[in-house]
Short mmCIF file of N, CA and C and ligand atoms in Angstrom, two decimals:
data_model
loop_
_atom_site.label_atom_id
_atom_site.label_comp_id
_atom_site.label_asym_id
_atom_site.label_seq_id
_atom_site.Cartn_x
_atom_site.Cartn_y
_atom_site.Cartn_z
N UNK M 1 -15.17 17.50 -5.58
CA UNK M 1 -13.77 17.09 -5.45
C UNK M 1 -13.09 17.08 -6.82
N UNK M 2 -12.07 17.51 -6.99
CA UNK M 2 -11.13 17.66 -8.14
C UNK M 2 -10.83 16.47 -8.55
N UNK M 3 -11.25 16.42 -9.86
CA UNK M 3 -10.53 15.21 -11.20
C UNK M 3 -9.49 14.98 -11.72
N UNK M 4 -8.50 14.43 -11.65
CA UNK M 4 -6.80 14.59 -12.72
C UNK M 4 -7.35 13.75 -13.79
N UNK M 5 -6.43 14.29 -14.56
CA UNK M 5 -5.58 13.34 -15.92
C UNK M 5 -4.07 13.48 -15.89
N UNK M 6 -3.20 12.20 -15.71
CA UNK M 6 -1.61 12.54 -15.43
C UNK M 6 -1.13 11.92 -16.52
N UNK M 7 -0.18 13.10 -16.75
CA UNK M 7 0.58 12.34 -18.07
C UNK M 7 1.32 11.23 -17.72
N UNK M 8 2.18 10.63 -18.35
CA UNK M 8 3.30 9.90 -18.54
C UNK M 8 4.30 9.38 -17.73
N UNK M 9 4.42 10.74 -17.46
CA UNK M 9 6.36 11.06 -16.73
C UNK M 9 5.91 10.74 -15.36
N UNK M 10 4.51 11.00 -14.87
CA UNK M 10 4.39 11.41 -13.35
C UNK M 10 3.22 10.52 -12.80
N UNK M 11 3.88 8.96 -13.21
CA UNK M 11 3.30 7.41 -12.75
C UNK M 11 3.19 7.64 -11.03
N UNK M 12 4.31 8.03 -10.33
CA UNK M 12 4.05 8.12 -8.48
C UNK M 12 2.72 8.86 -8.31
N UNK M 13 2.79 9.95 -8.80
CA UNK M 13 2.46 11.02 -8.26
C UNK M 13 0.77 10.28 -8.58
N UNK M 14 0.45 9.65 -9.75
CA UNK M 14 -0.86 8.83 -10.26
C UNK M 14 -1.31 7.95 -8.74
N UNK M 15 -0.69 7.35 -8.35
CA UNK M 15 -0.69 6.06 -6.59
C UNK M 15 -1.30 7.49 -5.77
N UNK M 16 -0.27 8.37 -5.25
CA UNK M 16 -0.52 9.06 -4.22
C UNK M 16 -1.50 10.09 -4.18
N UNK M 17 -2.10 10.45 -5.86
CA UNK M 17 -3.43 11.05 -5.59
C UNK M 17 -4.92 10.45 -5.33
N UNK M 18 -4.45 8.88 -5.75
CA UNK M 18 -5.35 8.28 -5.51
C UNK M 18 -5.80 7.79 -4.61
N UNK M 19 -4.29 7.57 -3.26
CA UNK M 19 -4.39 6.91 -1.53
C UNK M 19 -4.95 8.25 -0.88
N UNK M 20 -5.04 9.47 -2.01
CA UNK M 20 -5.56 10.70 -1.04
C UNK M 20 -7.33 10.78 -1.24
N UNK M 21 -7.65 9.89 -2.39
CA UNK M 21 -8.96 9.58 -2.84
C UNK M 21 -9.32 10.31 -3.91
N UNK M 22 -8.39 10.46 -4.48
CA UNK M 22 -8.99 11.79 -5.81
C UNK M 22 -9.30 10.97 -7.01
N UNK M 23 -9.97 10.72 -7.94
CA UNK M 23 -10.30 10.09 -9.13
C UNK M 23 -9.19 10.85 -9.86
N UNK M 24 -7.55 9.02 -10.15
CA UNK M 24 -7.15 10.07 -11.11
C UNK M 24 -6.68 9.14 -12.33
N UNK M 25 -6.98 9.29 -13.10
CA UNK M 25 -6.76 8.76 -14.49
C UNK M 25 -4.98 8.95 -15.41
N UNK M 26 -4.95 7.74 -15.24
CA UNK M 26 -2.87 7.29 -16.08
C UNK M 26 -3.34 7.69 -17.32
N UNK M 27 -2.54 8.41 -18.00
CA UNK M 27 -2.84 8.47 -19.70
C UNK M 27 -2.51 7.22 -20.01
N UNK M 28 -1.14 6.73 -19.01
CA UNK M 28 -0.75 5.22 -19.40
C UNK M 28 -1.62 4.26 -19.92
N UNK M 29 -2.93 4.17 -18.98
CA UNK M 29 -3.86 3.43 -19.00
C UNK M 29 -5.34 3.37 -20.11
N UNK M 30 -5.17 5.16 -20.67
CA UNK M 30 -5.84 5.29 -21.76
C UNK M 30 -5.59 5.40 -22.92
N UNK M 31 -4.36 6.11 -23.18
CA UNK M 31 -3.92 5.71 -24.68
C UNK M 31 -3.23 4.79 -25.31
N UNK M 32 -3.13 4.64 -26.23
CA UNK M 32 -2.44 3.17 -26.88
C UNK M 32 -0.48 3.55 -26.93
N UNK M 33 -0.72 3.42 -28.12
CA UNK M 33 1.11 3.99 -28.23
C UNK M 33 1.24 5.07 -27.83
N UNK M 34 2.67 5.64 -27.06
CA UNK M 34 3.12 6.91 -26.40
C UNK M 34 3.77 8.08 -27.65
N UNK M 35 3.08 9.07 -26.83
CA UNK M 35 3.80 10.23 -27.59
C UNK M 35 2.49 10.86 -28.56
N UNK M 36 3.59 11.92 -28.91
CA UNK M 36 3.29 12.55 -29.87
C UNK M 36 1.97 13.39 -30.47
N UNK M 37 1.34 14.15 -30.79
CA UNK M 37 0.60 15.28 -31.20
C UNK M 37 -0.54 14.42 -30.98
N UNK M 38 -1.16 13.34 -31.41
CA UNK M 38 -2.27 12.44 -31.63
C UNK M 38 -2.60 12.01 -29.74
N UNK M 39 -1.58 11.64 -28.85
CA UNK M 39 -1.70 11.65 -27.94
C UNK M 39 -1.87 13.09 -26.95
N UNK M 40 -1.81 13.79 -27.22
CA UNK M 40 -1.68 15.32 -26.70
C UNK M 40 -3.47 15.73 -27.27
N UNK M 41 -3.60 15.17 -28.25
CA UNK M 41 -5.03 15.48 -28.79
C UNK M 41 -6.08 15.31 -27.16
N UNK M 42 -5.90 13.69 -27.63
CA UNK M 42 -6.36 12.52 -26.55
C UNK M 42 -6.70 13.36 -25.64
N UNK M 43 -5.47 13.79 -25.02
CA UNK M 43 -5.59 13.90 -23.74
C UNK M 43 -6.67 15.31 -23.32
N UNK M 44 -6.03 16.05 -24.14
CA UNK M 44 -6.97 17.59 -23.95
C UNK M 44 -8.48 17.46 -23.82
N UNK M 45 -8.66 16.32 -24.84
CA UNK M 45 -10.86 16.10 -25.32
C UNK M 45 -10.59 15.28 -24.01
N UNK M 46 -10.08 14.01 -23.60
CA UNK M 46 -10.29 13.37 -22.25
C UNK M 46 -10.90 14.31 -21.16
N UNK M 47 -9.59 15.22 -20.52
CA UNK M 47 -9.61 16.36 -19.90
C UNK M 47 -11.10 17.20 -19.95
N UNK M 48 -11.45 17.60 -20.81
CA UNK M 48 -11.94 18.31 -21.31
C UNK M 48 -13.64 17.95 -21.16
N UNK M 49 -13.81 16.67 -21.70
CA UNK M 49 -14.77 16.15 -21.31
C UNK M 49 -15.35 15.62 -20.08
N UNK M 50 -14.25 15.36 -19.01
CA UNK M 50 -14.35 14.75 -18.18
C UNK M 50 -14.34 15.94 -16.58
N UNK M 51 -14.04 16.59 -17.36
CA UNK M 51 -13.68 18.12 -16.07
C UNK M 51 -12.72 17.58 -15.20
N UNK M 52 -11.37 17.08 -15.77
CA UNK M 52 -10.07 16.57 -15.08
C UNK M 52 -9.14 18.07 -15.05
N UNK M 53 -8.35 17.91 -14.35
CA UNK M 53 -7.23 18.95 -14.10
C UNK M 53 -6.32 17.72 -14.45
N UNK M 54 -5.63 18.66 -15.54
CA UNK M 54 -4.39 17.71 -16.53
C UNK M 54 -3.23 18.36 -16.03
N UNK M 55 -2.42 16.96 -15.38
CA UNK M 55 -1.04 17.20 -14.59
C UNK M 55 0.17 16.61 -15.37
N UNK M 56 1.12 17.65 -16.25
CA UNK M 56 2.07 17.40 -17.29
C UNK M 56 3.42 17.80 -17.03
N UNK M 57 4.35 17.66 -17.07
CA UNK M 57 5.81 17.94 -16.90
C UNK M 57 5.90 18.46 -18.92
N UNK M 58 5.31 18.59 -19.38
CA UNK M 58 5.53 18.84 -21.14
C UNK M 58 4.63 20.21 -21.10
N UNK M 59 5.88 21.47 -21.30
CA UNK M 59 5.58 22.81 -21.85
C UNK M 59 4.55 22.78 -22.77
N UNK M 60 4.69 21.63 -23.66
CA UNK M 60 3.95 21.79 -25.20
C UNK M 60 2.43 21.87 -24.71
N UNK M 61 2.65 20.71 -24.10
CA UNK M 61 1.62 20.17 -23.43
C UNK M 61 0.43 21.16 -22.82
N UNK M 62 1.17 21.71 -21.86
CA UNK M 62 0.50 22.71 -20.89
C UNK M 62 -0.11 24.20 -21.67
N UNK M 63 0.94 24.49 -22.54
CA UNK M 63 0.41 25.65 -23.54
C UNK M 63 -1.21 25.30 -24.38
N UNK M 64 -1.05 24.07 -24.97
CA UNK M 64 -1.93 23.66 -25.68
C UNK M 64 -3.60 23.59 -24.44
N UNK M 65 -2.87 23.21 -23.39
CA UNK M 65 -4.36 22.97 -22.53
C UNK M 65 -4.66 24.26 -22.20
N UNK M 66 -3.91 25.24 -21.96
CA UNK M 66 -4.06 26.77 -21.61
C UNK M 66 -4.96 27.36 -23.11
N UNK M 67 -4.46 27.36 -23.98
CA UNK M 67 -5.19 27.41 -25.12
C UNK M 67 -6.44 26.76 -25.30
N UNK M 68 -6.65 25.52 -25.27
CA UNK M 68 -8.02 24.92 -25.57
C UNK M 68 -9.21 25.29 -24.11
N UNK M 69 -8.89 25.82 -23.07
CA UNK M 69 -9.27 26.35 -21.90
C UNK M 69 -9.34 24.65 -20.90
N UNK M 70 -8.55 24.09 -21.02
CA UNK M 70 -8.21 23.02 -19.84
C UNK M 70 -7.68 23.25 -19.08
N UNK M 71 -8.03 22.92 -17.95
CA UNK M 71 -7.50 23.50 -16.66
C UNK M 71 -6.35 22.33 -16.00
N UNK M 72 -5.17 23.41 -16.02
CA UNK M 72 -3.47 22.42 -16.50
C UNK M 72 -2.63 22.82 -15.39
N UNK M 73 -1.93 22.00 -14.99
CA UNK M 73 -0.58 22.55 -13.40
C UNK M 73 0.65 21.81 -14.14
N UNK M 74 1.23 22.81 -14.72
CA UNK M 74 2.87 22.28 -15.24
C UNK M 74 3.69 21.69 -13.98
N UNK M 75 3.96 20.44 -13.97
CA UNK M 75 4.33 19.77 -12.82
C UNK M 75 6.24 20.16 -13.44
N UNK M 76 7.31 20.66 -12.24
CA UNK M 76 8.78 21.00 -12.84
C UNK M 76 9.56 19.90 -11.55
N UNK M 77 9.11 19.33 -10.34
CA UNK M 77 9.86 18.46 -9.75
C UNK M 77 9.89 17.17 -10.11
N UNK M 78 10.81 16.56 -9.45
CA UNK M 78 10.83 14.86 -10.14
C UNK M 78 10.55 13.86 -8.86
N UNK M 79 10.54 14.25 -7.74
CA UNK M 79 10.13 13.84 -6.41
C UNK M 79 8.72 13.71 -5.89
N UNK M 80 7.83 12.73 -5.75
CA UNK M 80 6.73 13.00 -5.52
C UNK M 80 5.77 13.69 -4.76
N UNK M 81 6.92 14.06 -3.45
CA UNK M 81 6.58 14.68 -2.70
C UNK M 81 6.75 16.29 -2.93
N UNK M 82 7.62 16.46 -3.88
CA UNK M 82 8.02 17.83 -4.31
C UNK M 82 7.41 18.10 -5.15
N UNK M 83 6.49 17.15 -5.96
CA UNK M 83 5.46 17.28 -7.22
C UNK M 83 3.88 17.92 -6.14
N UNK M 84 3.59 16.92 -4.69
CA UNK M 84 2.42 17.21 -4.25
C UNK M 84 2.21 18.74 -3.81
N UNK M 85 3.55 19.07 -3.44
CA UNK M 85 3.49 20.36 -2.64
C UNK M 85 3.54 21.31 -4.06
N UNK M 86 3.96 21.09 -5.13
CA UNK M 86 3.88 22.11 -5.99
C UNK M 86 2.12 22.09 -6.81
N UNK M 87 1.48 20.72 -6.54
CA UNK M 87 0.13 21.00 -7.02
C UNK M 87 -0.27 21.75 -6.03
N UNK M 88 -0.05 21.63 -4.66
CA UNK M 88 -0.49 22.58 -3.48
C UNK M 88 -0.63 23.73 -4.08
N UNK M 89 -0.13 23.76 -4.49
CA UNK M 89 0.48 25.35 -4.64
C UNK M 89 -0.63 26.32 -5.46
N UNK M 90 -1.17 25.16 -6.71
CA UNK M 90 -2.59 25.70 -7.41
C UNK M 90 -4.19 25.41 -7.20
N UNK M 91 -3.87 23.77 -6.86
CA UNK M 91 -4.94 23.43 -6.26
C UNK M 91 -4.88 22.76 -4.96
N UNK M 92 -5.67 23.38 -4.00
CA UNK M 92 -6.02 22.79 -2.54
C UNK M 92 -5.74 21.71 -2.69
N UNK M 93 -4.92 20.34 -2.20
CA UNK M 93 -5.91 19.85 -2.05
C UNK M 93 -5.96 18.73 -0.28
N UNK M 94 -6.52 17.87 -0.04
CA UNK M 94 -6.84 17.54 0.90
C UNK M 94 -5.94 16.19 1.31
N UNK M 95 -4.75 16.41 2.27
CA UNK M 95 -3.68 15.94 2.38
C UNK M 95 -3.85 14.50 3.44
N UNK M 96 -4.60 14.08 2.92
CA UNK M 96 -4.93 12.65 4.22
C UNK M 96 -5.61 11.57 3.74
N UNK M 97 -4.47 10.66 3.78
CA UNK M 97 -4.61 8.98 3.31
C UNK M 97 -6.39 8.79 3.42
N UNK M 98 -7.46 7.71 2.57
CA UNK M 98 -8.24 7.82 2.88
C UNK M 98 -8.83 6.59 2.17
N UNK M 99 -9.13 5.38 2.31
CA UNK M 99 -9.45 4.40 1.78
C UNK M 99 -10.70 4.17 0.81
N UNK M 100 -10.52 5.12 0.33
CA UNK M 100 -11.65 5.63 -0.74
C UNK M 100 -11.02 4.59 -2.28
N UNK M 101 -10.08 4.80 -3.04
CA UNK M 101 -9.79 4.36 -4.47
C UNK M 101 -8.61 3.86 -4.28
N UNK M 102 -9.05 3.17 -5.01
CA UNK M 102 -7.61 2.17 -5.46
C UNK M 102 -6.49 2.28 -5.94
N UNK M 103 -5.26 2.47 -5.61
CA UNK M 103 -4.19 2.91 -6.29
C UNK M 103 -3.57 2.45 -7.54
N UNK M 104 -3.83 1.45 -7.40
CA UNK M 104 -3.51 0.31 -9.29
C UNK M 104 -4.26 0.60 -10.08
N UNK M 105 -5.78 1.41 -10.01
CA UNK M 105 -6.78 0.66 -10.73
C UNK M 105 -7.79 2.11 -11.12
N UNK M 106 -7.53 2.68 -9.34
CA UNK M 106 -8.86 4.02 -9.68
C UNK M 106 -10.05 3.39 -9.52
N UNK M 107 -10.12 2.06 -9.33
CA UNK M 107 -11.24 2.05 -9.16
C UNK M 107 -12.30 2.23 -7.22
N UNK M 108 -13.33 2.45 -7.13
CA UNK M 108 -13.68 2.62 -5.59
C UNK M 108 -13.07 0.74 -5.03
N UNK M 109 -12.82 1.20 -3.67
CA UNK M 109 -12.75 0.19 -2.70
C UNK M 109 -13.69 0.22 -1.34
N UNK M 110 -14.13 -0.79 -1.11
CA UNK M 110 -14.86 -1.20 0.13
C UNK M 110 -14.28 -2.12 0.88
N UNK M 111 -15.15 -1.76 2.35
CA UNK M 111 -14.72 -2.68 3.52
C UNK M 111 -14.66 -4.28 3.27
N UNK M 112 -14.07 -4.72 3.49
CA UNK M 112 -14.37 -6.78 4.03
C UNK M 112 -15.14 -6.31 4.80
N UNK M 113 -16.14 -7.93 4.32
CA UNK M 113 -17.43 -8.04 5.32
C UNK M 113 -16.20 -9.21 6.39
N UNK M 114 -17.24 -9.35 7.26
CA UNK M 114 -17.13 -10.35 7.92
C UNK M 114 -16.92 -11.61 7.86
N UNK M 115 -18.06 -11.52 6.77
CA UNK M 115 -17.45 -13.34 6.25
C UNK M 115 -17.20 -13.22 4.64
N UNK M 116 -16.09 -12.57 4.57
CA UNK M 116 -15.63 -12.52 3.57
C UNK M 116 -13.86 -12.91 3.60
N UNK M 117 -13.70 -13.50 4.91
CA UNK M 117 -12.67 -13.63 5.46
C UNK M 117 -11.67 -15.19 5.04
N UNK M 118 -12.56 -15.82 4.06
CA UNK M 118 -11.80 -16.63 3.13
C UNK M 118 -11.15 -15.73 2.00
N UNK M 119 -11.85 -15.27 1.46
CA UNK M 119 -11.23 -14.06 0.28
C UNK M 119 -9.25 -13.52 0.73
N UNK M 120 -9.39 -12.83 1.87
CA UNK M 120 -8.04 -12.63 2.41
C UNK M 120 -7.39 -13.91 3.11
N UNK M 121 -7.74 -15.08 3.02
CA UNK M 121 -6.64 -16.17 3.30
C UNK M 121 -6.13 -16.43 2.44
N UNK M 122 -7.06 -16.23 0.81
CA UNK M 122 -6.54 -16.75 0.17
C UNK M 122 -5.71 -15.85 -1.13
N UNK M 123 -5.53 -14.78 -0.22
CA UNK M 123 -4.86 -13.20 -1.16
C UNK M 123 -3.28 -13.66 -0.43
N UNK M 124 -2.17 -13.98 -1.08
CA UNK M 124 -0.95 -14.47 -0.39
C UNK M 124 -0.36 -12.92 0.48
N UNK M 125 -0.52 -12.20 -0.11
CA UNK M 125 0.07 -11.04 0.50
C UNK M 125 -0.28 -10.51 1.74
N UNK M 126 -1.54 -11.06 1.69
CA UNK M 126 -2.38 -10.28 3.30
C UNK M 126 -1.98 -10.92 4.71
N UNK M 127 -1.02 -10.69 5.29
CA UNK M 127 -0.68 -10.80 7.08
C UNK M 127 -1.67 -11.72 7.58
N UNK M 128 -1.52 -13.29 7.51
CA UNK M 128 -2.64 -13.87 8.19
C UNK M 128 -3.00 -13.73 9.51
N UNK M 129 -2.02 -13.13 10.17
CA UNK M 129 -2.31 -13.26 11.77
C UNK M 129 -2.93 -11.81 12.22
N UNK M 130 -3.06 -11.04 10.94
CA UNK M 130 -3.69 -10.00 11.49
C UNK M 130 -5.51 -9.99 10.53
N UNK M 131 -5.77 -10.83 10.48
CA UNK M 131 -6.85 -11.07 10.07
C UNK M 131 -7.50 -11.07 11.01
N UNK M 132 -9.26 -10.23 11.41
CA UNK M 132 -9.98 -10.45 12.54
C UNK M 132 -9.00 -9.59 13.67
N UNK M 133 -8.10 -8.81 13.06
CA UNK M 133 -7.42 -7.05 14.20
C UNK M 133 -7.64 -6.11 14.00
N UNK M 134 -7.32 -6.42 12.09
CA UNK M 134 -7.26 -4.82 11.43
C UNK M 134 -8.59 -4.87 10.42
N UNK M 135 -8.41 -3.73 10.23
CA UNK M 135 -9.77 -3.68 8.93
C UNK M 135 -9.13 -3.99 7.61
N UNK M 136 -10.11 -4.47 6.88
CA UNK M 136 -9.26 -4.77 5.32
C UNK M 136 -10.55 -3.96 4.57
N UNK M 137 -9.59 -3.70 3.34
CA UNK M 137 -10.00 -2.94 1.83
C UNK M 137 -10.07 -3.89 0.88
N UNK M 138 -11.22 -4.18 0.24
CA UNK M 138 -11.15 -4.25 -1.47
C UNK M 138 -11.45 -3.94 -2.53
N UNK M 139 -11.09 -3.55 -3.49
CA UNK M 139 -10.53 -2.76 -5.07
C UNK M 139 -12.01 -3.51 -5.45
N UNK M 140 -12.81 -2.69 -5.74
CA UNK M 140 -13.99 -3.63 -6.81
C UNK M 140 -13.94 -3.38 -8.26
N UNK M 141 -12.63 -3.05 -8.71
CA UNK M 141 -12.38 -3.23 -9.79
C UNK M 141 -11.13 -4.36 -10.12
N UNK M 142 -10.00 -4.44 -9.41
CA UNK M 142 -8.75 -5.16 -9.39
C UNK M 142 -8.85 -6.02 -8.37
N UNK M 143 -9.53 -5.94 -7.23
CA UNK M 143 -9.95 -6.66 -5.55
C UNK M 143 -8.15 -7.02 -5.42
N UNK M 144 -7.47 -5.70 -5.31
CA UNK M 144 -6.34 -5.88 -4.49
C UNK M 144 -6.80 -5.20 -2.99
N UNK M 145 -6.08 -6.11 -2.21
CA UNK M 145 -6.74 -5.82 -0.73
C UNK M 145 -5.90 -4.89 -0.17
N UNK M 146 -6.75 -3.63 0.95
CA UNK M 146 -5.84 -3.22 1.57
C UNK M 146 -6.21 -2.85 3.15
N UNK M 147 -5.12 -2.62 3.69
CA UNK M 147 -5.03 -2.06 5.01
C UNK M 147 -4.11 -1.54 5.60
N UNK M 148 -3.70 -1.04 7.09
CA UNK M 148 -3.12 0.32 7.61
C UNK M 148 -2.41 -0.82 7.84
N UNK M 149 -1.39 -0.83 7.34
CA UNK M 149 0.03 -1.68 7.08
C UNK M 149 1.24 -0.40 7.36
N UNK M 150 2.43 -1.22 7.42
CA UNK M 150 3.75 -0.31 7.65
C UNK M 150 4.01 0.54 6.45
N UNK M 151 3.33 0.22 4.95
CA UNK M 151 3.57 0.76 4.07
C UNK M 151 2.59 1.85 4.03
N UNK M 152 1.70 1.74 4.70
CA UNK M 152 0.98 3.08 5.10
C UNK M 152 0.75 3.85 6.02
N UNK M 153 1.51 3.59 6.89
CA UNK M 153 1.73 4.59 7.98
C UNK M 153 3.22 5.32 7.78
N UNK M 154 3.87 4.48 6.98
CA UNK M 154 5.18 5.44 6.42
C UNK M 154 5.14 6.59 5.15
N UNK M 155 3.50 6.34 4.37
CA UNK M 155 3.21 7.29 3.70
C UNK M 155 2.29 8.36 4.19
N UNK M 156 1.92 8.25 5.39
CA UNK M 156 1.05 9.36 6.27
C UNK M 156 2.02 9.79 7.13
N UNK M 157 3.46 9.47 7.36
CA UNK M 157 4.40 10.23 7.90
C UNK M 157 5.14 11.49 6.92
N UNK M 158 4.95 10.45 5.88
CA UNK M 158 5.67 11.47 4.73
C UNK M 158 4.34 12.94 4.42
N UNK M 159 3.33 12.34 4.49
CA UNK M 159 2.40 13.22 4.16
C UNK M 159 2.44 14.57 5.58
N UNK M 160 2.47 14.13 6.49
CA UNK M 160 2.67 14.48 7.54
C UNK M 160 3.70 15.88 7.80
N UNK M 161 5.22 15.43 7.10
CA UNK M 161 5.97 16.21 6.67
C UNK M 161 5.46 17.27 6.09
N UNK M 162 5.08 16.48 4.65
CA UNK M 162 4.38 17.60 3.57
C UNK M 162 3.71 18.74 4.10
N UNK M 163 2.68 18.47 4.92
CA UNK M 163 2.08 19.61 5.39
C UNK M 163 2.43 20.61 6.09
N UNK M 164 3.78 19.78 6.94
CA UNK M 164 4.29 21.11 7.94
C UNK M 164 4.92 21.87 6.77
N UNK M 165 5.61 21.52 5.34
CA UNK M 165 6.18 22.16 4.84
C UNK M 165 5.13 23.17 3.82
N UNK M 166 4.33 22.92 3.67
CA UNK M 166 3.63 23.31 2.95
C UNK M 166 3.14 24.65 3.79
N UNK M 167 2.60 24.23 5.02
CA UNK M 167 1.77 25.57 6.27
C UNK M 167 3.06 26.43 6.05
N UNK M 168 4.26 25.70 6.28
CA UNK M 168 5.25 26.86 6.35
C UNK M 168 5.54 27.83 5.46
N UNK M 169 5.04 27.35 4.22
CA UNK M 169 5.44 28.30 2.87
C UNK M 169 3.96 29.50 2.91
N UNK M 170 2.95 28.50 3.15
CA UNK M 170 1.78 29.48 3.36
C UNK M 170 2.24 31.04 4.09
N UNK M 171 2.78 30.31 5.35
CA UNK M 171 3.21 31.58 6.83
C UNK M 171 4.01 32.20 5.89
N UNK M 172 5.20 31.79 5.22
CA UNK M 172 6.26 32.68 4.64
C UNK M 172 5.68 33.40 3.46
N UNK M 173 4.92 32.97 2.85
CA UNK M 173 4.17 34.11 1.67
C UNK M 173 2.95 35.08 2.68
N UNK M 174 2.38 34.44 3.12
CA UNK M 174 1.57 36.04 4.27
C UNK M 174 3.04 36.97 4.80
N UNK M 175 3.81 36.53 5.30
CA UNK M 175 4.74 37.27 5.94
C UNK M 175 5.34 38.63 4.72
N UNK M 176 5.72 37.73 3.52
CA UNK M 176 6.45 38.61 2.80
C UNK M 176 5.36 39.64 1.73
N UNK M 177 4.49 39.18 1.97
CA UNK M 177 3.14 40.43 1.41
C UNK M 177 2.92 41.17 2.51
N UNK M 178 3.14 40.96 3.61
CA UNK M 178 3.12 42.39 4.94
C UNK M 178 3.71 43.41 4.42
ZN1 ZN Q 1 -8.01 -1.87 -8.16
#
């Protein structure tokens, strides 16, 4: 399964590769102060070492990883959903929510046990009355909890979209190579 490193500019797009389960790493989160040649270093040996596909909205950027042989997708939309379909575009990848990693954190998440069911009484955010309905997630790095909430079934609609639009561009590039 494919590795990122995301620059800067493209914090969403960091959440939604990760609710898709992909290991993906914020530069936010690894380098110190922003910017500049010393950070561009960073990122390439990160990349590089780590066998990440480095996702940049910065020309400079992308030339330099093409050069050092890092494997780079110049991201040009500002929409996240218009960012996913344009990684589509180089790398596959596998378009379905999946309670694998953590979106804050990257780090893996697991099921609630059973009697682990003080833990989510005492998480304020978690729906008490749906405790013992739905399944719950926790972050074993951050233990933010999760589950198939309205905020995630409105991002598997959107994803949902994505794909019809995406099959469609597929059909329209076979068509116009006939
Ligand atoms: Zn976490």
């Amino acid at each position: 399964m494919e590795k990122f490193l995301v620059d800067r500019m493209l914090g969403r797009l960091v959440s939604w590769l990760r609710m898709l389960g992909y290991d993906t790493v914020y530069a936010n989160d690894v380098s110190g102060e922003g910017g500049g040649d010393a950070e561009d270093a960073f990122l390439l040996s990160l990349a590089k070492e780590e066998k990440r596909i480095l996702l940049t909205k910065d020309r400079k950027l992308a030339a330099e990883a093409r050069k050092s042989g890092v494997r780079c997708v110049l991201m040009t939309k500002n929409d996240v959903l218009g960012q996913l379909s344009e990684l589509t575009g180089s790398v596959p990848l596998r378009l379905e929510m999946t309670f694998v990693r953590c979106s804050e954190c990257n780090a893996p998440i697991r099921r609630v046990r059973e009697d682990e069911t003080q833990m989510l009484l005492e998480t304020d955010y978690v729906p008490k009355k749906m405790i013992g309905k739905l399944e719950f997630w926790v972050c074993e790095g951050c233990r933010r909890i999760y589950w198939e909430g309205s905020h995630w079934r409105a991002i598997n609609e959107r994803l949902d979209l994505l794909k019809r639009i995406t099959s469609r561009q597929v059909g329209n590039e076979q068509t116009t190579s006939e």
